[in-house]
Amino acid sequence: MRRLATVIALCSLLSITLPSIAAASGALIPADAPISQTSLNVIFAVDGQANQTTAYLKLDYTGTPTEFAWILPVPSIPTLDVVGASSFAELHSLTDPRVTFPAPPACFTPALGTIPATATQTPAAQQGQVGAYDYSVLEDRDPAALMTWLKDNGYQAPAGLETALKPYTDAGMPLLAIKLKPDAATNSIQPIAISYAGTTPMLPFQLAALSSQPKTPITVWVFGEAQAIPTNTERFTMRENDLALTSLNNENNYNELRSGVLASVAGKGFLTEFAQPSKFLSPQDSLLKELTTKYAFLTRLYSEVSPEEMIFDPAFGYSPELPPLSNNIDLTYRTEPFDCEDQLLHTVRRQQYDAAKGNRSSEEEATANLRRGALRIGTLLVIGVTLGTIWFLARKPNKRRRAV
């Protein structure tokens, strides 16, 4: 059986969650068929008192590899463990955005559905086995020597990996190399928890760029002492007035708006979708029960990033002064976006205008008001310039000729 090496690059984050259809994050290397990252889900648990972070990672991929391997930069010598695979599904369920619109009036016959928004001698400092995996921690600071070690130990290195590793080796970060045991089946892939010293979560995008697909969805959860924010890129929240129903099945434009704002900043931003005290969650999963008991606050952030945009490593910190943010967006106070006569939804533009205005208007009135608004601004500018000119001329001294 030929070995498929999946080289991953996740810096100070990491702990890995790998269900049967997921690989790890970073650069995925195919042996027999193309493989690439399609989404990334990361849970950070940041313990400030113990100066320790445990990170959990779930990376979905395309391709049919028979074996897997990862290369992950970490800030210190880590400890590893295997965990269950149900945590991410339940955490999505608990924190996914949900938008509720007004119920249709009695005159509106179509029924709405309930669809939610949606081996060389490079020394190994540590070696061992955990679950179905063999792992090695490498502390060599020479990227070329590391590349030789990887190739001699069954890892296939893609073009650009040596260059991508250099910022992390220059920073003195050990590399964690993980792969399935030779006799392990692909259905043995389990979530892995990686704990290490440090309290600044970070995503090593520069390595992940080697195998990511365009607009890769990235969801990050941070369990910690307060609301988490990106510290070296933009932070956004959803504007409720822009949300609108787009179908009679209760579908809406949330995902479209989210993708649009992230595309406008070329992937250099995260949208905060949930930020609440952990005590408000009631998970069933054992890992989530432990995390919500231990940590005071949970934040969920989302981004979409293409490989060419992965030119920096997003880092996260806290902003305790920010107000909590619910994932349940209640818009039932709005005027009904339904047309009883024609049995149709109002257009997205009209819904947005009605939300901003706070009362019902016709689409023609909305368009006319938008035009009148621009006209009024222009008129006020002309009046202002005219009055300013008159005032200036009135204050100008009157020079009279002196008699000779």
CSV table of C-alpha atoms in Angstrom, one decimal:
chain,number,residue,atom,x,y,z
A,1,MET,CA,0.0,0.0,0.0
A,2,ARG,CA,1.4,3.3,-1.0
A,3,ARG,CA,1.5,6.0,1.8
A,4,LEU,CA,-0.5,9.2,1.4
A,5,ALA,CA,1.2,11.9,3.5
A,6,THR,CA,-1.1,14.7,4.5
A,7,VAL,CA,1.2,17.5,5.6
A,8,ILE,CA,-0.5,19.9,8.0
A,9,ALA,CA,0.4,23.2,9.3
A,10,LEU,CA,-1.4,24.5,12.2
A,11,CYS,CA,0.6,26.6,14.6
A,12,SER,CA,-0.4,27.5,18.0
A,13,LEU,CA,-3.8,26.1,17.8
A,14,LEU,CA,-3.9,22.7,17.6
A,15,SER,CA,-5.8,19.7,18.4
A,16,ILE,CA,-7.2,17.5,15.8
A,17,THR,CA,-10.6,16.0,15.3
A,18,LEU,CA,-10.9,13.6,12.5
A,19,PRO,CA,-14.2,11.8,11.8
A,20,SER,CA,-14.3,9.2,9.1
A,21,ILE,CA,-14.6,11.8,6.3
A,22,ALA,CA,-12.1,14.3,7.7
A,23,ALA,CA,-8.4,14.7,7.5
A,24,ALA,CA,-6.2,17.3,9.3
A,25,SER,CA,-5.6,20.9,8.4
A,26,GLY,CA,-2.7,22.3,6.4
A,27,ALA,CA,-1.3,20.9,3.2
A,28,LEU,CA,-2.8,17.6,2.1
A,29,ILE,CA,-0.5,15.6,-0.1
A,30,PRO,CA,-1.9,12.9,-2.5
A,31,ALA,CA,0.0,9.8,-3.4
A,32,ASP,CA,-2.5,8.4,-6.0
A,33,ALA,CA,-5.3,10.9,-6.3
A,34,PRO,CA,-5.8,14.7,-5.7
A,35,ILE,CA,-6.7,15.7,-2.1
A,36,SER,CA,-7.4,19.1,-0.8
A,37,GLN,CA,-8.9,20.8,2.3
A,38,THR,CA,-12.6,21.8,1.9
A,39,SER,CA,-13.3,23.2,5.4
A,40,LEU,CA,-11.6,23.7,8.8
A,41,ASN,CA,-13.2,23.6,12.2
A,42,VAL,CA,-11.1,24.4,15.3
A,43,ILE,CA,-11.9,24.5,19.0
A,44,PHE,CA,-9.5,26.3,21.3
A,45,ALA,CA,-9.6,25.9,25.1
A,46,VAL,CA,-7.4,28.5,26.6
A,47,ASP,CA,-6.5,28.1,30.3
A,48,GLY,CA,-4.8,31.4,31.4
A,49,GLN,CA,-4.0,30.2,34.9
A,50,ALA,CA,-2.2,27.1,33.8
A,51,ASN,CA,-0.7,28.9,30.8
A,52,GLN,CA,-2.0,26.1,28.5
A,53,THR,CA,-4.0,25.8,25.4
A,54,THR,CA,-5.7,22.6,24.1
A,55,ALA,CA,-6.9,22.8,20.5
A,56,TYR,CA,-9.1,20.4,18.6
A,57,LEU,CA,-9.2,20.4,14.8
A,58,LYS,CA,-11.5,18.9,12.3
A,59,LEU,CA,-10.6,19.3,8.6
A,60,ASP,CA,-12.8,18.0,5.8
A,61,TYR,CA,-11.2,17.1,2.6
A,62,THR,CA,-11.8,15.9,-1.0
A,63,GLY,CA,-10.0,12.8,-2.2
A,64,THR,CA,-9.8,9.1,-1.3
A,65,PRO,CA,-6.5,8.6,0.6
A,66,THR,CA,-5.6,5.2,2.1
A,67,GLU,CA,-3.3,6.6,4.8
A,68,PHE,CA,-2.9,10.0,6.4
A,69,ALA,CA,-0.1,12.0,7.9
A,70,TRP,CA,0.2,15.5,9.4
A,71,ILE,CA,3.0,18.0,10.0
A,72,LEU,CA,2.0,20.7,12.6
A,73,PRO,CA,4.1,23.5,14.1
A,74,VAL,CA,3.4,23.9,17.8
A,75,PRO,CA,4.8,26.5,20.2
A,76,SER,CA,6.1,24.0,22.7
A,77,ILE,CA,6.5,20.2,23.3
A,78,PRO,CA,2.9,19.0,23.3
A,79,THR,CA,1.0,16.2,24.9
A,80,LEU,CA,-1.5,14.2,22.8
A,81,ASP,CA,-4.7,12.3,23.4
A,82,VAL,CA,-7.6,10.9,21.4
A,83,VAL,CA,-11.1,12.1,21.9
A,84,GLY,CA,-14.6,11.4,20.6
A,85,ALA,CA,-15.8,12.7,17.2
A,86,SER,CA,-19.3,14.0,18.2
A,87,SER,CA,-18.2,17.4,19.7
A,88,PHE,CA,-18.1,19.4,16.5
A,89,ALA,CA,-21.5,18.3,15.3
A,90,GLU,CA,-23.1,19.3,18.5
A,91,LEU,CA,-21.2,22.5,18.8
A,92,HIS,CA,-22.4,23.5,15.3
A,93,SER,CA,-25.9,22.7,16.4
A,94,LEU,CA,-25.6,24.8,19.5
A,95,THR,CA,-24.1,27.9,17.8
A,96,ASP,CA,-25.2,27.9,14.2
A,97,PRO,CA,-27.0,31.1,13.2
A,98,ARG,CA,-30.8,30.9,13.3
A,99,VAL,CA,-32.9,33.6,11.8
A,100,THR,CA,-36.6,33.8,12.7
A,101,PHE,CA,-38.9,35.9,10.5
A,102,PRO,CA,-42.6,36.9,11.0
A,103,ALA,CA,-45.1,34.1,10.5
A,104,PRO,CA,-47.2,34.4,7.3
A,105,PRO,CA,-50.6,36.0,7.7
A,106,ALA,CA,-53.8,34.0,7.4
A,107,CYS,CA,-54.4,35.2,3.9
A,108,PHE,CA,-51.0,33.7,2.8
A,109,THR,CA,-51.6,30.1,1.9
A,110,PRO,CA,-48.1,28.8,1.2
A,111,ALA,CA,-46.6,27.2,4.4
A,112,LEU,CA,-43.0,28.0,5.3
A,113,GLY,CA,-40.6,25.3,6.1
A,114,THR,CA,-38.0,25.3,8.9
A,115,ILE,CA,-34.7,25.3,7.0
A,116,PRO,CA,-32.0,27.0,9.2
A,117,ALA,CA,-29.4,29.5,7.9
A,118,THR,CA,-26.7,27.4,7.5
A,119,ALA,CA,14.6,8.1,8.4
A,120,THR,CA,17.3,10.4,8.7
A,121,GLN,CA,19.0,11.2,11.9
A,122,THR,CA,17.1,14.4,12.7
A,123,PRO,CA,16.6,14.0,16.4
A,124,ALA,CA,13.1,13.5,17.7
A,125,ALA,CA,12.5,15.2,21.1
A,126,GLN,CA,9.6,12.9,21.7
A,127,GLN,CA,8.1,9.9,20.0
A,128,GLY,CA,5.1,7.7,20.9
A,129,GLN,CA,1.7,6.3,20.0
A,130,VAL,CA,-1.8,7.5,20.7
A,131,GLY,CA,-4.9,5.7,19.5
A,132,ALA,CA,-4.3,4.7,15.9
A,133,TYR,CA,-1.4,7.1,15.4
A,134,ASP,CA,2.4,7.2,15.6
A,135,TYR,CA,3.8,10.6,16.3
A,136,SER,CA,7.2,12.4,16.5
A,137,VAL,CA,8.1,15.8,17.9
A,138,LEU,CA,11.0,17.4,15.9
A,139,GLU,CA,13.1,20.3,17.1
A,140,ASP,CA,15.5,20.7,14.2
A,141,ARG,CA,15.6,24.4,13.1
A,142,ASP,CA,16.9,23.6,9.6
A,143,PRO,CA,13.9,23.3,7.1
A,144,ALA,CA,16.1,21.4,4.6
A,145,ALA,CA,17.0,18.8,7.3
A,146,LEU,CA,13.4,18.5,8.3
A,147,MET,CA,12.3,18.0,4.7
A,148,THR,CA,14.9,15.1,4.4
A,149,TRP,CA,13.6,13.6,7.6
A,150,LEU,CA,10.0,13.8,6.3
A,151,LYS,CA,10.8,12.1,3.0
A,152,ASP,CA,12.9,9.4,4.6
A,153,ASN,CA,10.1,8.6,7.0
A,154,GLY,CA,7.3,8.2,4.5
A,155,TYR,CA,5.9,11.8,4.2
A,156,GLN,CA,5.4,13.3,0.8
A,157,ALA,CA,6.3,16.9,0.8
A,158,PRO,CA,4.6,19.3,-1.7
A,159,ALA,CA,6.3,22.1,-3.5
A,160,GLY,CA,6.6,25.1,-1.3
A,161,LEU,CA,6.6,23.2,2.0
A,162,GLU,CA,10.2,24.0,2.9
A,163,THR,CA,9.5,27.7,2.4
A,164,ALA,CA,6.2,27.6,4.2
A,165,LEU,CA,7.9,25.9,7.2
A,166,LYS,CA,10.7,28.5,7.6
A,167,PRO,CA,8.7,31.2,9.5
A,168,TYR,CA,7.8,28.6,12.1
A,169,THR,CA,11.3,27.0,12.4
A,170,ASP,CA,12.8,30.5,12.6
A,171,ALA,CA,10.5,31.2,15.5
A,172,GLY,CA,11.8,28.1,17.3
A,173,MET,CA,8.6,26.1,17.1
A,174,PRO,CA,8.8,22.3,17.3
A,175,LEU,CA,7.1,20.3,14.6
A,176,LEU,CA,4.6,17.6,15.4
A,177,ALA,CA,4.5,14.8,12.8
A,178,ILE,CA,1.5,12.4,13.0
A,179,LYS,CA,0.5,9.5,10.8
A,180,LEU,CA,-1.6,6.4,11.0
A,181,LYS,CA,0.1,3.2,12.2
A,182,PRO,CA,1.0,0.9,9.3
A,183,ASP,CA,-1.7,-1.6,10.2
A,184,ALA,CA,-4.4,1.0,11.0
A,185,ALA,CA,-7.5,1.3,8.7
A,186,THR,CA,-8.9,4.6,7.6
A,187,ASN,CA,-11.9,4.1,9.7
A,188,SER,CA,-9.5,4.2,12.7
A,189,ILE,CA,-9.1,7.9,12.3
A,190,GLN,CA,-10.0,9.6,15.6
A,191,PRO,CA,-10.1,13.1,16.9
A,192,ILE,CA,-6.8,14.1,18.6
A,193,ALA,CA,-6.3,16.6,21.4
A,194,ILE,CA,-3.0,18.5,21.5
A,195,SER,CA,-2.1,20.5,24.6
A,196,TYR,CA,0.8,22.9,24.8
A,197,ALA,CA,2.1,25.9,26.7
A,198,GLY,CA,0.8,29.3,25.7
A,199,THR,CA,-2.4,31.3,25.7
A,200,THR,CA,-2.5,33.0,22.3
A,201,PRO,CA,-4.5,30.9,19.8
A,202,MET,CA,-3.3,31.2,16.2
A,203,LEU,CA,-4.1,29.7,12.8
A,204,PRO,CA,-1.0,29.0,10.6
A,205,PHE,CA,-2.6,29.9,7.3
A,206,GLN,CA,0.7,30.1,5.4
A,207,LEU,CA,1.1,26.3,5.6
A,208,ALA,CA,-2.6,25.6,5.1
A,209,ALA,CA,-2.5,27.5,1.8
A,210,LEU,CA,-0.6,24.6,0.2
A,211,SER,CA,-3.7,22.4,-0.1
A,212,SER,CA,-6.8,24.6,0.6
A,213,GLN,CA,-9.6,25.1,-1.9
A,214,PRO,CA,-11.0,28.5,-2.9
A,215,LYS,CA,-13.1,30.2,-0.2
A,216,THR,CA,-12.4,27.5,2.4
A,217,PRO,CA,-14.9,27.8,5.2
A,218,ILE,CA,-13.2,28.2,8.6
A,219,THR,CA,-15.1,28.0,11.9
A,220,VAL,CA,-13.2,28.8,15.2
A,221,TRP,CA,-14.6,28.3,18.7
A,222,VAL,CA,-12.7,29.8,21.6
A,223,PHE,CA,-13.4,28.7,25.2
A,224,GLY,CA,-11.9,31.2,27.5
A,225,GLU,CA,-12.3,33.9,30.1
A,226,ALA,CA,-14.2,36.5,27.9
A,227,GLN,CA,-15.3,37.2,24.3
A,228,ALA,CA,-12.6,36.3,21.8
A,229,ILE,CA,-11.7,38.6,18.9
A,230,PRO,CA,-9.2,38.4,16.0
A,231,THR,CA,-6.2,40.6,17.0
A,232,ASN,CA,-4.5,41.1,13.7
A,233,THR,CA,-7.5,41.2,11.2
A,234,GLU,CA,-11.0,42.7,10.9
A,235,ARG,CA,-13.9,41.7,13.1
A,236,PHE,CA,-17.5,41.9,11.8
A,237,THR,CA,-21.0,41.2,13.0
A,238,MET,CA,-24.1,40.6,10.9
A,239,ARG,CA,-26.4,43.7,10.3
A,240,GLU,CA,-29.9,42.6,11.0
A,241,ASN,CA,-31.5,45.1,8.7
A,242,ASP,CA,-29.8,43.4,5.7
A,243,LEU,CA,-31.4,40.0,6.4
A,244,ALA,CA,-34.3,39.0,4.2
A,245,LEU,CA,-36.4,35.9,3.3
A,246,THR,CA,-35.5,34.6,-0.1
A,247,SER,CA,-37.9,31.7,-0.5
A,248,LEU,CA,-41.2,30.3,0.9
A,249,ASN,CA,-39.1,27.5,2.6
A,250,ASN,CA,-37.8,30.0,5.1
A,251,GLU,CA,-34.5,30.3,3.4
A,252,ASN,CA,-32.7,33.6,3.7
A,253,ASN,CA,-29.7,35.6,2.5
A,254,TYR,CA,-27.6,35.1,5.7
A,255,ASN,CA,-24.9,33.0,4.0
A,256,GLU,CA,-24.8,35.3,0.9
A,257,LEU,CA,-24.3,38.4,3.1
A,258,ARG,CA,-21.7,36.6,5.2
A,259,SER,CA,-19.7,35.5,2.1
A,260,GLY,CA,-20.0,39.0,0.6
A,261,VAL,CA,-18.5,40.9,3.5
A,262,LEU,CA,-15.7,38.4,3.8
A,263,ALA,CA,-14.9,38.6,0.1
A,264,SER,CA,-14.9,42.4,0.3
A,265,VAL,CA,-11.8,42.2,2.6
A,266,ALA,CA,-10.1,39.3,0.7
A,267,GLY,CA,-10.3,36.9,3.6
A,268,LYS,CA,-8.8,39.3,6.1
A,269,GLY,CA,-11.6,39.2,8.6
A,270,PHE,CA,-13.8,37.0,10.9
A,271,LEU,CA,-17.5,37.3,11.5
A,272,THR,CA,-18.5,36.8,15.2
A,273,GLU,CA,-21.6,34.6,15.1
A,274,PHE,CA,-21.9,33.6,18.8
A,275,ALA,CA,-20.5,35.1,22.0
A,276,GLN,CA,-22.2,34.0,25.3
A,277,PRO,CA,-21.3,32.8,28.8
A,278,SER,CA,-20.8,29.0,28.6
A,279,LYS,CA,-23.3,28.4,31.4
A,280,PHE,CA,-26.2,29.1,28.9
A,281,LEU,CA,-25.2,26.0,26.9
A,282,SER,CA,-26.5,22.6,27.8
A,283,PRO,CA,-24.5,20.1,25.7
A,284,GLN,CA,-24.8,16.3,25.8
A,285,ASP,CA,-21.3,15.6,24.5
A,286,SER,CA,-18.9,14.7,27.3
A,287,LEU,CA,-16.1,16.9,26.0
A,288,LEU,CA,-18.4,19.9,25.6
A,289,LYS,CA,-19.8,19.4,29.1
A,290,GLU,CA,-16.2,19.5,30.4
A,291,LEU,CA,-15.4,22.7,28.4
A,292,THR,CA,-18.6,24.6,29.3
A,293,THR,CA,-18.0,23.8,33.0
A,294,LYS,CA,-14.4,24.8,33.1
A,295,TYR,CA,-14.5,27.9,30.9
A,296,ALA,CA,-16.6,31.0,31.5
A,297,PHE,CA,-17.2,32.1,27.9
A,298,LEU,CA,-17.6,30.7,24.4
A,299,THR,CA,-17.1,32.6,21.1
A,300,ARG,CA,-17.7,31.4,17.6
A,301,LEU,CA,-16.0,33.2,14.7
A,302,TYR,CA,-16.3,32.4,10.9
A,303,SER,CA,-14.3,33.2,7.8
A,304,GLU,CA,-13.8,32.1,4.2
A,305,VAL,CA,-10.3,32.2,2.8
A,306,SER,CA,-8.7,31.2,-0.5
A,307,PRO,CA,-5.1,29.9,-0.7
A,308,GLU,CA,-3.8,33.2,-2.3
A,309,GLU,CA,-5.2,35.1,0.7
A,310,MET,CA,-3.5,32.9,3.3
A,311,ILE,CA,-0.5,35.3,3.6
A,312,PHE,CA,-0.7,35.9,7.4
A,313,ASP,CA,-1.5,33.9,10.5
A,314,PRO,CA,-4.7,35.1,12.3
A,315,ALA,CA,-4.3,35.3,16.1
A,316,PHE,CA,-7.0,35.7,18.8
A,317,GLY,CA,-7.3,37.5,22.1
A,318,TYR,CA,-10.0,38.8,24.4
A,319,SER,CA,-12.3,41.9,24.5
A,320,PRO,CA,-14.3,41.7,27.8
A,321,GLU,CA,-16.1,45.0,27.1
A,322,LEU,CA,-18.0,43.7,24.1
A,323,PRO,CA,-21.6,42.8,24.7
A,324,PRO,CA,-22.8,39.2,24.3
A,325,LEU,CA,-24.0,38.1,20.9
A,326,SER,CA,-26.7,35.4,20.4
A,327,ASN,CA,-26.9,33.1,17.4
A,328,ASN,CA,-30.7,33.4,17.5
A,329,ILE,CA,-31.6,36.4,15.4
A,330,ASP,CA,-35.3,37.2,16.1
A,331,LEU,CA,-36.9,39.3,13.3
A,332,THR,CA,-40.5,38.6,14.2
A,333,TYR,CA,-41.0,42.2,15.1
A,334,ARG,CA,-40.7,43.2,11.5
A,335,THR,CA,-43.7,43.9,9.2
A,336,GLU,CA,-44.7,40.8,7.3
A,337,PRO,CA,-42.7,40.4,4.1
A,338,PHE,CA,-45.6,38.8,2.3
A,339,ASP,CA,-47.9,39.9,-0.5
A,340,CYS,CA,-51.3,38.4,0.1
A,341,GLU,CA,-52.8,39.5,-3.2
A,342,ASP,CA,-50.1,37.9,-5.4
A,343,GLN,CA,-49.1,35.2,-2.8
A,344,LEU,CA,-45.4,36.3,-3.1
A,345,LEU,CA,-42.6,37.4,-0.9
A,346,HIS,CA,-41.5,41.0,-1.0
A,347,THR,CA,-38.2,41.5,-2.8
A,348,VAL,CA,-35.0,41.5,-0.8
A,349,ARG,CA,-34.5,45.2,-1.4
A,350,ARG,CA,-38.0,46.1,-0.1
A,351,GLN,CA,-37.5,43.9,3.0
A,352,GLN,CA,-34.2,45.7,3.7
A,353,TYR,CA,-35.8,49.1,3.2
A,354,ASP,CA,-38.7,48.2,5.4
A,355,ALA,CA,-36.4,47.0,8.1
A,356,ALA,CA,-34.4,50.2,8.0
A,357,LYS,CA,-37.5,52.4,7.9
A,358,GLY,CA,-39.4,50.5,10.5
A,359,ASN,CA,-42.7,50.4,8.7
A,360,ARG,CA,-44.3,49.1,5.5
A,361,SER,CA,-43.8,50.9,2.2
A,362,SER,CA,-44.4,50.0,-1.4
A,363,GLU,CA,-41.4,49.0,-3.5
A,364,GLU,CA,-42.1,52.1,-5.7
A,365,GLU,CA,-42.1,54.3,-2.6
A,366,ALA,CA,-38.8,52.7,-1.4
A,367,THR,CA,-37.1,53.4,-4.7
A,368,ALA,CA,-38.6,56.9,-4.9
A,369,ASN,CA,-37.5,57.7,-1.3
A,370,LEU,CA,-34.0,56.5,-2.1
A,371,ARG,CA,-33.8,58.8,-5.1
A,372,ARG,CA,-35.4,61.7,-3.1
A,373,GLY,CA,-32.8,61.1,-0.4
A,374,ALA,CA,-30.0,61.7,-2.9
A,375,LEU,CA,-31.8,64.7,-4.4
A,376,ARG,CA,-32.4,66.2,-0.9
A,377,ILE,CA,-28.7,65.9,-0.1
A,378,GLY,CA,-27.7,67.6,-3.4
A,379,THR,CA,-30.3,70.4,-2.8
A,380,LEU,CA,-29.0,71.0,0.8
A,381,LEU,CA,-25.4,71.2,-0.5
A,382,VAL,CA,-26.4,73.8,-3.1
A,383,ILE,CA,-28.3,75.8,-0.5
A,384,GLY,CA,-25.4,75.6,1.9
A,385,VAL,CA,-22.9,76.8,-0.6
A,386,THR,CA,-25.2,79.7,-1.6
A,387,LEU,CA,-25.8,80.8,2.0
A,388,GLY,CA,-22.1,80.5,2.7
A,389,THR,CA,-21.2,82.8,-0.3
A,390,ILE,CA,-23.8,85.4,0.8
A,391,TRP,CA,-22.4,85.4,4.4
A,392,PHE,CA,-18.9,85.8,3.1
A,393,LEU,CA,-19.7,88.7,0.8
A,394,ALA,CA,-21.7,90.4,3.6
A,395,ARG,CA,-18.7,90.3,5.9
A,396,LYS,CA,-16.3,91.5,3.3
A,397,PRO,CA,-15.2,95.1,4.0
A,398,ASN,CA,-16.3,97.7,1.5
A,399,LYS,CA,-13.2,99.5,0.1
A,400,ARG,CA,-13.9,103.1,-1.0
A,401,ARG,CA,-11.6,105.2,-3.1
A,402,ARG,CA,-9.9,108.0,-1.2
A,403,ALA,CA,-10.2,111.5,-2.7
A,404,VAL,CA,-7.0,112.9,-4.0
